[in-house]
Amino acid sequence: MSLVRLVDLELLGDERGHLVVLEGSKNVEFEIKRVYYLTDTTLGTARGFHAHRKLHQIAVCVSGSCRMIMDNGVRREGVLLDSPRKAIKIPPMIWHEMHDFSRDCVLLVLANDYYDESDYIRKYHDFLDLVALR
Ligand code: TYD
């Protein structure tokens, strides 16, 4: 199965412009407890470089674009997030990195739990060890 699991968001709106809706337990498959967004990412900077033990997230570039890399410890896959209609699921135990942020990129992330540093796996070799144990 592909590591890149996209959610095609419906584009509502009319001649005034677009509208995209994200609803917990509907087109987002979990209850949303936290929302955060990345803006003004310095050109050439990459972010992420971690996995979560339990957290489920979904991310979408509401403006601009970035490249998301998903890695399960065996395989790496990348996808360009370049549309406010194209969300990506970030499940637990997937190492993820964000690269190639455009200047206007606003990356919106929805999560099913509050921020908890102990849920992070920040070292790639720790991630590989944990994947091997599963
Ligand atoms: P971090 O997760 O390292 O950013 P990224 O993976 O996108 O590069 O988060 C950067 C800092 O912000 C870090 O000190 C943790 C803090 N932070 C919070 O306090 N709450 C949050 O919800 C998030 C996502 C990060």
CSV table of C-alpha atoms and ligand atoms in Angstrom, one decimal:
chain,number,residue,atom,x,y,z
A,1,MET,CA,0.0,0.0,0.0
A,2,SER,CA,1.2,3.5,-0.8
A,3,LEU,CA,2.6,5.5,2.1
A,4,VAL,CA,1.0,8.6,0.6
A,5,ARG,CA,-2.7,8.6,1.5
A,6,LEU,CA,-4.4,11.7,0.2
A,7,VAL,CA,-7.8,13.0,1.0
A,8,ASP,CA,-9.5,14.8,-1.8
A,9,LEU,CA,-11.3,17.7,-0.2
A,10,GLU,CA,-14.4,19.1,-1.8
A,11,LEU,CA,-14.2,22.6,-3.2
A,12,LEU,CA,-17.3,24.6,-2.3
A,13,GLY,CA,-17.8,28.2,-3.1
A,14,ASP,CA,-19.0,30.2,-6.0
A,15,GLU,CA,-18.0,33.2,-8.1
A,16,ARG,CA,-16.8,34.9,-4.9
A,17,GLY,CA,-14.1,32.3,-4.4
A,18,HIS,CA,-13.4,28.9,-2.9
A,19,LEU,CA,-14.3,27.4,0.4
A,20,VAL,CA,-13.0,24.1,1.8
A,21,VAL,CA,-14.4,22.4,4.9
A,22,LEU,CA,-12.7,20.1,7.4
A,23,GLU,CA,-14.9,18.4,9.9
A,24,GLY,CA,-13.9,16.1,12.7
A,25,SER,CA,-15.1,12.5,12.3
A,26,LYS,CA,-16.4,13.3,8.9
A,27,ASN,CA,-13.9,14.1,6.1
A,28,VAL,CA,-11.2,14.1,8.8
A,29,GLU,CA,-11.4,10.6,10.3
A,30,PHE,CA,-10.7,11.6,13.9
A,31,GLU,CA,-12.0,14.1,16.5
A,32,ILE,CA,-9.8,17.2,16.1
A,33,LYS,CA,-8.2,18.4,19.3
A,34,ARG,CA,-5.4,20.6,17.9
A,35,VAL,CA,-4.8,22.8,14.9
A,36,TYR,CA,-1.5,24.4,14.0
A,37,TYR,CA,0.0,25.9,10.9
A,38,LEU,CA,3.4,26.6,9.5
A,39,THR,CA,4.0,30.0,7.7
A,40,ASP,CA,6.9,32.1,6.5
A,41,THR,CA,9.2,29.0,6.4
A,42,THR,CA,12.7,30.2,5.6
A,43,LEU,CA,13.6,29.4,2.0
A,44,GLY,CA,15.5,26.2,1.8
A,45,THR,CA,14.5,25.0,5.3
A,46,ALA,CA,13.1,21.5,5.7
A,47,ARG,CA,10.9,20.6,8.7
A,48,GLY,CA,9.4,17.6,10.4
A,49,PHE,CA,12.1,14.9,10.6
A,50,HIS,CA,10.2,12.9,13.2
A,51,ALA,CA,7.5,10.3,13.7
A,52,HIS,CA,4.7,10.1,16.3
A,53,ARG,CA,4.0,7.0,18.4
A,54,LYS,CA,0.2,7.5,18.6
A,55,LEU,CA,-0.8,10.8,17.0
A,56,HIS,CA,-2.9,10.9,13.9
A,57,GLN,CA,-2.6,14.1,11.8
A,58,ILE,CA,-3.8,15.4,8.5
A,59,ALA,CA,-2.0,18.2,6.6
A,60,VAL,CA,-2.9,20.5,3.8
A,61,CYS,CA,-1.3,23.4,2.1
A,62,VAL,CA,-4.0,26.0,2.2
A,63,SER,CA,-1.7,28.3,0.3
A,64,GLY,CA,1.4,27.6,-1.7
A,65,SER,CA,3.1,24.2,-1.7
A,66,CYS,CA,5.6,21.9,-0.1
A,67,ARG,CA,6.9,18.4,-0.7
A,68,MET,CA,6.0,15.8,1.9
A,69,ILE,CA,8.2,12.8,2.4
A,70,MET,CA,6.7,9.7,4.1
A,71,ASP,CA,9.0,6.9,5.3
A,72,ASN,CA,8.0,3.7,7.1
A,73,GLY,CA,11.5,2.6,7.7
A,74,VAL,CA,11.6,0.4,4.6
A,75,ARG,CA,10.4,2.7,1.9
A,76,ARG,CA,10.2,6.5,1.3
A,77,GLU,CA,7.6,8.2,-0.9
A,78,GLY,CA,7.1,11.8,-1.7
A,79,VAL,CA,4.2,13.9,-2.8
A,80,LEU,CA,3.9,17.6,-3.7
A,81,LEU,CA,1.1,19.2,-1.7
A,82,ASP,CA,0.2,22.0,-4.0
A,83,SER,CA,-3.6,22.4,-3.7
A,84,PRO,CA,-5.9,23.4,-0.8
A,85,ARG,CA,-8.0,20.4,-2.0
A,86,LYS,CA,-5.2,17.9,-1.4
A,87,ALA,CA,-4.8,16.8,2.2
A,88,ILE,CA,-2.4,14.0,3.3
A,89,LYS,CA,-2.9,11.6,6.2
A,90,ILE,CA,0.1,11.4,8.6
A,91,PRO,CA,-0.6,8.2,10.7
A,92,PRO,CA,1.5,7.1,13.7
A,93,MET,CA,4.9,5.5,13.1
A,94,ILE,CA,5.5,7.2,9.8
A,95,TRP,CA,8.7,9.3,9.6
A,96,HIS,CA,7.8,12.5,7.8
A,97,GLU,CA,9.7,15.4,6.4
A,98,MET,CA,8.5,18.6,4.7
A,99,HIS,CA,10.8,20.1,2.0
A,100,ASP,CA,10.7,22.7,-0.8
A,101,PHE,CA,8.3,25.2,1.0
A,102,SER,CA,7.2,27.9,-1.4
A,103,ARG,CA,7.4,31.4,0.0
A,104,ASP,CA,3.6,31.7,0.3
A,105,CYS,CA,3.2,28.2,1.8
A,106,VAL,CA,0.7,27.9,4.7
A,107,LEU,CA,0.7,24.3,5.9
A,108,LEU,CA,-2.3,23.6,8.1
A,109,VAL,CA,-2.1,20.5,10.3
A,110,LEU,CA,-5.0,19.0,12.3
A,111,ALA,CA,-4.2,16.5,15.0
A,112,ASN,CA,-6.3,14.1,17.2
A,113,ASP,CA,-4.5,15.0,20.4
A,114,TYR,CA,-2.7,17.8,22.2
A,115,TYR,CA,1.0,18.5,21.9
A,116,ASP,CA,3.0,15.9,23.8
A,117,GLU,CA,6.7,15.8,23.3
A,118,SER,CA,6.9,12.2,24.7
A,119,ASP,CA,4.9,11.1,21.6
A,120,TYR,CA,7.7,12.3,19.3
A,121,ILE,CA,10.4,10.0,17.9
A,122,ARG,CA,13.0,12.6,16.8
A,123,LYS,CA,16.0,10.4,16.0
A,124,TYR,CA,15.8,8.3,12.8
A,125,HIS,CA,17.8,5.5,14.3
A,126,ASP,CA,15.3,5.2,17.2
A,127,PHE,CA,12.5,5.2,14.6
A,128,LEU,CA,14.2,2.3,12.7
A,129,ASP,CA,14.7,0.4,16.0
A,130,LEU,CA,11.0,0.8,16.9
A,131,VAL,CA,9.8,-0.2,13.4
A,132,ALA,CA,12.0,-3.3,13.6
A,133,LEU,CA,10.4,-4.3,16.9
A,134,ARG,CA,6.8,-4.2,15.6
B,1,TYD,P1,8.4,20.8,15.8
B,1,TYD,O1,7.4,19.7,16.0
B,1,TYD,O2,9.8,20.4,16.1
B,1,TYD,O3,8.3,21.4,14.4
B,1,TYD,P2,8.4,20.7,13.0
B,1,TYD,O4,8.4,19.2,13.2
B,1,TYD,O5,7.3,21.2,12.2
B,1,TYD,O6,9.7,21.1,12.4
B,1,TYD,O7,7.9,22.0,16.7
B,1,TYD,C1,8.7,23.2,16.9
B,1,TYD,C2,8.5,23.7,18.3
B,1,TYD,O8,7.2,24.0,18.6
B,1,TYD,C3,9.0,22.6,19.3
B,1,TYD,O9,9.7,23.3,20.3
B,1,TYD,C4,7.7,22.1,19.9
B,1,TYD,C5,6.7,23.3,19.7
B,1,TYD,N1,5.3,22.9,19.5
B,1,TYD,C6,4.4,23.1,20.4
B,1,TYD,O10,4.6,23.7,21.5
B,1,TYD,N2,3.1,22.7,20.2
B,1,TYD,C7,2.7,22.1,19.0
B,1,TYD,O11,1.5,21.8,18.8
B,1,TYD,C8,3.7,21.9,18.0
B,1,TYD,C9,3.4,21.2,16.7
B,1,TYD,C10,5.0,22.2,18.3
